[in-house]
Amino acid sequence: MSLLVVGSVAFDSIKTPHGNKDRVLGGAATYFAIAASYFTDVRIVAVVGEDFTAKEEKVLLARGIDTSGIVRESGKSFFWAGEYGDNVNEAKTLDTQLGVFAAFNPQVPDTFKDSKYVFLANIDPVLQVNVRKQIGGAKFVAGDTMNYWINGSRQQLGEMLKVVDALLINDNEAKMMANDQSLPRAAQAILKMGPKALVIKHGEYGATVFFQDGAFGIGRHPFRAPTLPIERVTDPTGAGDSFAGGFMGYIASQGELTRDVFKRAMFYGGVMGSFAVEAFGTERLQTLTREEIEERYKIFRELTHIE
Ligand code: AMP
């Protein structure tokens, strides 16, 4: 089943305690698409500048990703520079240059309009709603957002929450969105705003999904999945988007949304996030095999499983 992602394709300059890398291929849609490509067919809608060359496109094509929805404009691609200290869960933004991303007005090509699974990566919620409207027949739509929109575009974000089945955000974003420091209370408040499922990512500690009563007919009890304690987090950039890619990719590959599928999707999300942080940029994600993914999935199971 085809999975569409709309979001940033970018160049990132990253500093971590393990080194620096300048202008590596990044962007939320890039991490998401590569991670999801191990599970299902993936299509991207994005905008890039003249600095995005055949070399960058090849990384996506090599994973079988359909890049025909990536529009090239004159100017520069979105650029993000970030730094991590000892706390791997906290990125400090050093620079953001929107470039051609500033005028991004995503148009879903006709050939993508039959997408059944859609991920609205972190962009202006007004654009997220526009994209959602262009894909009437979607079966399952998930979205992401960030502090910037939570603080500055409340009302628009509220509209976005009404058109997604699931929202994937991190702890701090959830608390900020609900204006409540208790995570379970914040989760209940956000579910009232629209999404049937709320996946809260706890960085290196895993993720929890909360459901609206009766959502998808799969019960209302929350479920928590682990992440693998990784000794050397080389570059945390993209962990959240890779989580989303594994999560959505697995759901799209299953066709049916049962509670077990949802639970396994949470595990595959964690698996892909844990690979993403092992090297700079998308390096580790590019060369995975399905066997490596399954092997790590087993380790994740063992981490929490009891008879
Ligand atoms: P994550 O670490 O999963 O939160 O995502 C990191 C990716 O998000 C990086 O590759 C950045 O290029 C991208 N990014 C950073 N800031 C923004 C933004 N304001 N809008 C869209 N994408 C962004």
mmCIF file with all atom_site columns, N, CA and C in Angstrom, residues 63-108:
data_model
loop_
_atom_site.group_PDB
_atom_site.id
_atom_site.type_symbol
_atom_site.label_atom_id
_atom_site.label_alt_id
_atom_site.label_comp_id
_atom_site.label_asym_id
_atom_site.label_entity_id
_atom_site.label_seq_id
_atom_site.pdbx_PDB_ins_code
_atom_site.Cartn_x
_atom_site.Cartn_y
_atom_site.Cartn_z
_atom_site.occupancy
_atom_site.B_iso_or_equiv
_atom_site.pdbx_formal_charge
_atom_site.auth_seq_id
_atom_site.auth_comp_id
_atom_site.auth_asym_id
_atom_site.auth_atom_id
_atom_site.pdbx_PDB_model_num
ATOM 1   N N  . ARG A 1 63  ? 16.410 3.658  -2.589 1.00 0.00 ? 63  ARG A N  1
ATOM 2   C CA . ARG A 1 63  ? 15.474 2.977  -1.688 1.00 0.00 ? 63  ARG A CA 1
ATOM 3   C C  . ARG A 1 63  ? 14.101 2.788  -2.351 1.00 0.00 ? 63  ARG A C  1
ATOM 4   N N  . GLY A 1 64  ? 14.033 3.034  -3.640 1.00 0.00 ? 64  GLY A N  1
ATOM 5   C CA . GLY A 1 64  ? 12.782 2.810  -4.374 1.00 0.00 ? 64  GLY A CA 1
ATOM 6   C C  . GLY A 1 64  ? 11.734 3.874  -4.101 1.00 0.00 ? 64  GLY A C  1
ATOM 7   N N  . ILE A 1 65  ? 12.148 5.001  -3.542 1.00 0.00 ? 65  ILE A N  1
ATOM 8   C CA . ILE A 1 65  ? 11.186 6.063  -3.195 1.00 0.00 ? 65  ILE A CA 1
ATOM 9   C C  . ILE A 1 65  ? 10.812 6.845  -4.454 1.00 0.00 ? 65  ILE A C  1
ATOM 10  N N  . ASP A 1 66  ? 9.524  7.119  -4.601 1.00 0.00 ? 66  ASP A N  1
ATOM 11  C CA . ASP A 1 66  ? 9.042  7.880  -5.762 1.00 0.00 ? 66  ASP A CA 1
ATOM 12  C C  . ASP A 1 66  ? 9.273  9.367  -5.495 1.00 0.00 ? 66  ASP A C  1
ATOM 13  N N  . THR A 1 67  ? 10.181 9.960  -6.278 1.00 0.00 ? 67  THR A N  1
ATOM 14  C CA . THR A 1 67  ? 10.569 11.361 -6.042 1.00 0.00 ? 67  THR A CA 1
ATOM 15  C C  . THR A 1 67  ? 9.869  12.308 -7.023 1.00 0.00 ? 67  THR A C  1
ATOM 16  N N  . SER A 1 68  ? 8.897  11.801 -7.770 1.00 0.00 ? 68  SER A N  1
ATOM 17  C CA . SER A 1 68  ? 8.297  12.652 -8.808 1.00 0.00 ? 68  SER A CA 1
ATOM 18  C C  . SER A 1 68  ? 7.473  13.805 -8.217 1.00 0.00 ? 68  SER A C  1
ATOM 19  N N  . GLY A 1 69  ? 7.222  13.771 -6.915 1.00 0.00 ? 69  GLY A N  1
ATOM 20  C CA . GLY A 1 69  ? 6.511  14.876 -6.270 1.00 0.00 ? 69  GLY A CA 1
ATOM 21  C C  . GLY A 1 69  ? 7.445  15.895 -5.632 1.00 0.00 ? 69  GLY A C  1
ATOM 22  N N  . ILE A 1 70  ? 8.750  15.752 -5.883 1.00 0.00 ? 70  ILE A N  1
ATOM 23  C CA . ILE A 1 70  ? 9.702  16.747 -5.361 1.00 0.00 ? 70  ILE A CA 1
ATOM 24  C C  . ILE A 1 70  ? 9.879  17.836 -6.421 1.00 0.00 ? 70  ILE A C  1
ATOM 25  N N  . VAL A 1 71  ? 9.443  19.032 -6.070 1.00 0.00 ? 71  VAL A N  1
ATOM 26  C CA . VAL A 1 71  ? 9.491  20.152 -7.017 1.00 0.00 ? 71  VAL A CA 1
ATOM 27  C C  . VAL A 1 71  ? 10.799 20.906 -6.843 1.00 0.00 ? 71  VAL A C  1
ATOM 28  N N  . ARG A 1 72  ? 11.464 21.224 -7.966 1.00 0.00 ? 72  ARG A N  1
ATOM 29  C CA . ARG A 1 72  ? 12.712 22.005 -7.908 1.00 0.00 ? 72  ARG A CA 1
ATOM 30  C C  . ARG A 1 72  ? 12.420 23.456 -8.225 1.00 0.00 ? 72  ARG A C  1
ATOM 31  N N  . GLU A 1 73  ? 12.847 24.346 -7.333 1.00 0.00 ? 73  GLU A N  1
ATOM 32  C CA . GLU A 1 73  ? 12.663 25.780 -7.574 1.00 0.00 ? 73  GLU A CA 1
ATOM 33  C C  . GLU A 1 73  ? 14.035 26.432 -7.625 1.00 0.00 ? 73  GLU A C  1
ATOM 34  N N  . SER A 1 74  ? 14.099 27.632 -8.218 1.00 0.00 ? 74  SER A N  1
ATOM 35  C CA . SER A 1 74  ? 15.404 28.303 -8.196 1.00 0.00 ? 74  SER A CA 1
ATOM 36  C C  . SER A 1 74  ? 15.584 28.923 -6.817 1.00 0.00 ? 74  SER A C  1
ATOM 37  N N  . GLY A 1 75  ? 16.776 28.713 -6.274 1.00 0.00 ? 75  GLY A N  1
ATOM 38  C CA . GLY A 1 75  ? 17.067 29.151 -4.908 1.00 0.00 ? 75  GLY A CA 1
ATOM 39  C C  . GLY A 1 75  ? 17.697 28.004 -4.155 1.00 0.00 ? 75  GLY A C  1
ATOM 40  N N  . LYS A 1 76  ? 17.719 28.137 -2.831 1.00 0.00 ? 76  LYS A N  1
ATOM 41  C CA . LYS A 1 76  ? 18.370 27.105 -2.018 1.00 0.00 ? 76  LYS A CA 1
ATOM 42  C C  . LYS A 1 76  ? 17.355 26.250 -1.268 1.00 0.00 ? 76  LYS A C  1
ATOM 43  N N  . SER A 1 77  ? 17.736 25.017 -1.020 1.00 0.00 ? 77  SER A N  1
ATOM 44  C CA . SER A 1 77  ? 16.891 24.119 -0.223 1.00 0.00 ? 77  SER A CA 1
ATOM 45  C C  . SER A 1 77  ? 16.864 24.593 1.224  1.00 0.00 ? 77  SER A C  1
ATOM 46  N N  . PHE A 1 78  ? 15.895 24.126 1.952  1.00 0.00 ? 78  PHE A N  1
ATOM 47  C CA . PHE A 1 78  ? 15.816 24.357 3.395  1.00 0.00 ? 78  PHE A CA 1
ATOM 48  C C  . PHE A 1 78  ? 17.136 23.920 4.043  1.00 0.00 ? 78  PHE A C  1
ATOM 49  N N  . PHE A 1 79  ? 17.636 24.783 4.922  1.00 0.00 ? 79  PHE A N  1
ATOM 50  C CA . PHE A 1 79  ? 18.890 24.456 5.612  1.00 0.00 ? 79  PHE A CA 1
ATOM 51  C C  . PHE A 1 79  ? 18.679 24.579 7.114  1.00 0.00 ? 79  PHE A C  1
ATOM 52  N N  . TRP A 1 80  ? 19.142 23.581 7.829  1.00 0.00 ? 80  TRP A N  1
ATOM 53  C CA . TRP A 1 80  ? 19.028 23.599 9.293  1.00 0.00 ? 80  TRP A CA 1
ATOM 54  C C  . TRP A 1 80  ? 20.381 23.255 9.909  1.00 0.00 ? 80  TRP A C  1
ATOM 55  N N  . ALA A 1 81  ? 20.804 24.067 10.893 1.00 0.00 ? 81  ALA A N  1
ATOM 56  C CA . ALA A 1 81  ? 22.027 23.732 11.618 1.00 0.00 ? 81  ALA A CA 1
ATOM 57  C C  . ALA A 1 81  ? 21.662 23.531 13.079 1.00 0.00 ? 81  ALA A C  1
ATOM 58  N N  . GLY A 1 82  ? 22.139 22.447 13.649 1.00 0.00 ? 82  GLY A N  1
ATOM 59  C CA . GLY A 1 82  ? 21.788 22.146 15.037 1.00 0.00 ? 82  GLY A CA 1
ATOM 60  C C  . GLY A 1 82  ? 22.949 21.535 15.790 1.00 0.00 ? 82  GLY A C  1
ATOM 61  N N  . GLU A 1 83  ? 22.847 21.648 17.101 1.00 0.00 ? 83  GLU A N  1
ATOM 62  C CA . GLU A 1 83  ? 23.906 21.134 17.963 1.00 0.00 ? 83  GLU A CA 1
ATOM 63  C C  . GLU A 1 83  ? 23.281 20.355 19.121 1.00 0.00 ? 83  GLU A C  1
ATOM 64  N N  . TYR A 1 84  ? 23.935 19.280 19.501 1.00 0.00 ? 84  TYR A N  1
ATOM 65  C CA . TYR A 1 84  ? 23.494 18.495 20.656 1.00 0.00 ? 84  TYR A CA 1
ATOM 66  C C  . TYR A 1 84  ? 24.604 18.487 21.685 1.00 0.00 ? 84  TYR A C  1
ATOM 67  N N  . GLY A 1 85  ? 24.217 18.660 22.943 1.00 0.00 ? 85  GLY A N  1
ATOM 68  C CA . GLY A 1 85  ? 25.189 18.508 24.030 1.00 0.00 ? 85  GLY A CA 1
ATOM 69  C C  . GLY A 1 85  ? 25.093 17.085 24.548 1.00 0.00 ? 85  GLY A C  1
ATOM 70  N N  . ASP A 1 86  ? 25.251 16.941 25.863 1.00 0.00 ? 86  ASP A N  1
ATOM 71  C CA . ASP A 1 86  ? 25.212 15.586 26.403 1.00 0.00 ? 86  ASP A CA 1
ATOM 72  C C  . ASP A 1 86  ? 23.795 15.028 26.441 1.00 0.00 ? 86  ASP A C  1
ATOM 73  N N  . ASN A 1 87  ? 22.804 15.900 26.467 1.00 0.00 ? 87  ASN A N  1
ATOM 74  C CA . ASN A 1 87  ? 21.418 15.439 26.433 1.00 0.00 ? 87  ASN A CA 1
ATOM 75  C C  . ASN A 1 87  ? 20.994 15.194 24.983 1.00 0.00 ? 87  ASN A C  1
ATOM 76  N N  . VAL A 1 88  ? 20.923 13.912 24.628 1.00 0.00 ? 88  VAL A N  1
ATOM 77  C CA . VAL A 1 88  ? 20.639 13.578 23.227 1.00 0.00 ? 88  VAL A CA 1
ATOM 78  C C  . VAL A 1 88  ? 19.202 13.905 22.818 1.00 0.00 ? 88  VAL A C  1
ATOM 79  N N  . ASN A 1 89  ? 18.362 14.164 23.801 1.00 0.00 ? 89  ASN A N  1
ATOM 80  C CA . ASN A 1 89  ? 16.971 14.462 23.466 1.00 0.00 ? 89  ASN A CA 1
ATOM 81  C C  . ASN A 1 89  ? 16.753 15.932 23.133 1.00 0.00 ? 89  ASN A C  1
ATOM 82  N N  . GLU A 1 90  ? 17.805 16.731 23.257 1.00 0.00 ? 90  GLU A N  1
ATOM 83  C CA . GLU A 1 90  ? 17.595 18.172 23.113 1.00 0.00 ? 90  GLU A CA 1
ATOM 84  C C  . GLU A 1 90  ? 18.478 18.772 22.022 1.00 0.00 ? 90  GLU A C  1
ATOM 85  N N  . ALA A 1 91  ? 17.857 19.178 20.915 1.00 0.00 ? 91  ALA A N  1
ATOM 86  C CA . ALA A 1 91  ? 18.610 19.820 19.837 1.00 0.00 ? 91  ALA A CA 1
ATOM 87  C C  . ALA A 1 91  ? 18.578 21.320 20.049 1.00 0.00 ? 91  ALA A C  1
ATOM 88  N N  . LYS A 1 92  ? 19.734 21.943 19.893 1.00 0.00 ? 92  LYS A N  1
ATOM 89  C CA . LYS A 1 92  ? 19.767 23.405 19.929 1.00 0.00 ? 92  LYS A CA 1
ATOM 90  C C  . LYS A 1 92  ? 19.881 23.871 18.483 1.00 0.00 ? 92  LYS A C  1
ATOM 91  N N  . THR A 1 93  ? 18.892 24.648 18.032 1.00 0.00 ? 93  THR A N  1
ATOM 92  C CA . THR A 1 93  ? 18.941 25.124 16.650 1.00 0.00 ? 93  THR A CA 1
ATOM 93  C C  . THR A 1 93  ? 19.900 26.290 16.552 1.00 0.00 ? 93  THR A C  1
ATOM 94  N N  . LEU A 1 94  ? 20.898 26.172 15.677 1.00 0.00 ? 94  LEU A N  1
ATOM 95  C CA . LEU A 1 94  ? 21.883 27.239 15.498 1.00 0.00 ? 94  LEU A CA 1
ATOM 96  C C  . LEU A 1 94  ? 21.496 28.146 14.331 1.00 0.00 ? 94  LEU A C  1
ATOM 97  N N  . ASP A 1 95  ? 20.842 27.568 13.340 1.00 0.00 ? 95  ASP A N  1
ATOM 98  C CA . ASP A 1 95  ? 20.490 28.352 12.158 1.00 0.00 ? 95  ASP A CA 1
ATOM 99  C C  . ASP A 1 95  ? 19.362 27.648 11.402 1.00 0.00 ? 95  ASP A C  1
ATOM 100 N N  . THR A 1 96  ? 18.440 28.420 10.876 1.00 0.00 ? 96  THR A N  1
ATOM 101 C CA . THR A 1 96  ? 17.398 27.884 9.992  1.00 0.00 ? 96  THR A CA 1
ATOM 102 C C  . THR A 1 96  ? 17.295 28.821 8.812  1.00 0.00 ? 96  THR A C  1
ATOM 103 N N  . GLN A 1 97  ? 17.513 28.316 7.616  1.00 0.00 ? 97  GLN A N  1
ATOM 104 C CA . GLN A 1 97  ? 17.325 29.142 6.416  1.00 0.00 ? 97  GLN A CA 1
ATOM 105 C C  . GLN A 1 97  ? 16.293 28.463 5.548  1.00 0.00 ? 97  GLN A C  1
ATOM 106 N N  . LEU A 1 98  ? 15.129 29.110 5.451  1.00 0.00 ? 98  LEU A N  1
ATOM 107 C CA . LEU A 1 98  ? 14.007 28.467 4.774  1.00 0.00 ? 98  LEU A CA 1
ATOM 108 C C  . LEU A 1 98  ? 14.244 28.265 3.287  1.00 0.00 ? 98  LEU A C  1
ATOM 109 N N  . GLY A 1 99  ? 14.913 29.221 2.634  1.00 0.00 ? 99  GLY A N  1
ATOM 110 C CA . GLY A 1 99  ? 15.132 29.109 1.184  1.00 0.00 ? 99  GLY A CA 1
ATOM 111 C C  . GLY A 1 99  ? 13.813 28.905 0.455  1.00 0.00 ? 99  GLY A C  1
ATOM 112 N N  . VAL A 1 100 ? 13.784 27.986 -0.500 1.00 0.00 ? 100 VAL A N  1
ATOM 113 C CA . VAL A 1 100 ? 12.570 27.758 -1.309 1.00 0.00 ? 100 VAL A CA 1
ATOM 114 C C  . VAL A 1 100 ? 11.418 27.198 -0.476 1.00 0.00 ? 100 VAL A C  1
ATOM 115 N N  . PHE A 1 101 ? 11.723 26.694 0.722  1.00 0.00 ? 101 PHE A N  1
ATOM 116 C CA . PHE A 1 101 ? 10.717 26.128 1.624  1.00 0.00 ? 101 PHE A CA 1
ATOM 117 C C  . PHE A 1 101 ? 9.742  27.219 2.108  1.00 0.00 ? 101 PHE A C  1
ATOM 118 N N  . ALA A 1 102 ? 10.212 28.476 2.092  1.00 0.00 ? 102 ALA A N  1
ATOM 119 C CA . ALA A 1 102 ? 9.384  29.587 2.578  1.00 0.00 ? 102 ALA A CA 1
ATOM 120 C C  . ALA A 1 102 ? 8.097  29.713 1.765  1.00 0.00 ? 102 ALA A C  1
ATOM 121 N N  . ALA A 1 103 ? 8.167  29.380 0.472  1.00 0.00 ? 103 ALA A N  1
ATOM 122 C CA . ALA A 1 103 ? 6.980  29.524 -0.384 1.00 0.00 ? 103 ALA A CA 1
ATOM 123 C C  . ALA A 1 103 ? 6.355  28.168 -0.707 1.00 0.00 ? 103 ALA A C  1
ATOM 124 N N  . PHE A 1 104 ? 6.683  27.179 0.105  1.00 0.00 ? 104 PHE A N  1
ATOM 125 C CA . PHE A 1 104 ? 6.181  25.808 -0.144 1.00 0.00 ? 104 PHE A CA 1
ATOM 126 C C  . PHE A 1 104 ? 4.661  25.772 -0.071 1.00 0.00 ? 104 PHE A C  1
ATOM 127 N N  . ASN A 1 105 ? 4.044  25.347 -1.164 1.00 0.00 ? 105 ASN A N  1
ATOM 128 C CA . ASN A 1 105 ? 2.595  25.190 -1.173 1.00 0.00 ? 105 ASN A CA 1
ATOM 129 C C  . ASN A 1 105 ? 2.298  23.847 -1.821 1.00 0.00 ? 105 ASN A C  1
ATOM 130 N N  . PRO A 1 106 ? 2.400  22.778 -1.018 1.00 0.00 ? 106 PRO A N  1
ATOM 131 C CA . PRO A 1 106 ? 2.418  21.439 -1.591 1.00 0.00 ? 106 PRO A CA 1
ATOM 132 C C  . PRO A 1 106 ? 1.180  21.082 -2.420 1.00 0.00 ? 106 PRO A C  1
ATOM 133 N N  . GLN A 1 107 ? 1.457  20.649 -3.644 1.00 0.00 ? 107 GLN A N  1
ATOM 134 C CA . GLN A 1 107 ? 0.406  20.152 -4.537 1.00 0.00 ? 107 GLN A CA 1
ATOM 135 C C  . GLN A 1 107 ? 0.648  18.664 -4.715 1.00 0.00 ? 107 GLN A C  1
ATOM 136 N N  . VAL A 1 108 ? -0.349 17.880 -4.400 1.00 0.00 ? 108 VAL A N  1
ATOM 137 C CA . VAL A 1 108 ? -0.194 16.433 -4.541 1.00 0.00 ? 108 VAL A CA 1
ATOM 138 C C  . VAL A 1 108 ? -0.424 16.062 -6.008 1.00 0.00 ? 108 VAL A C  1
#
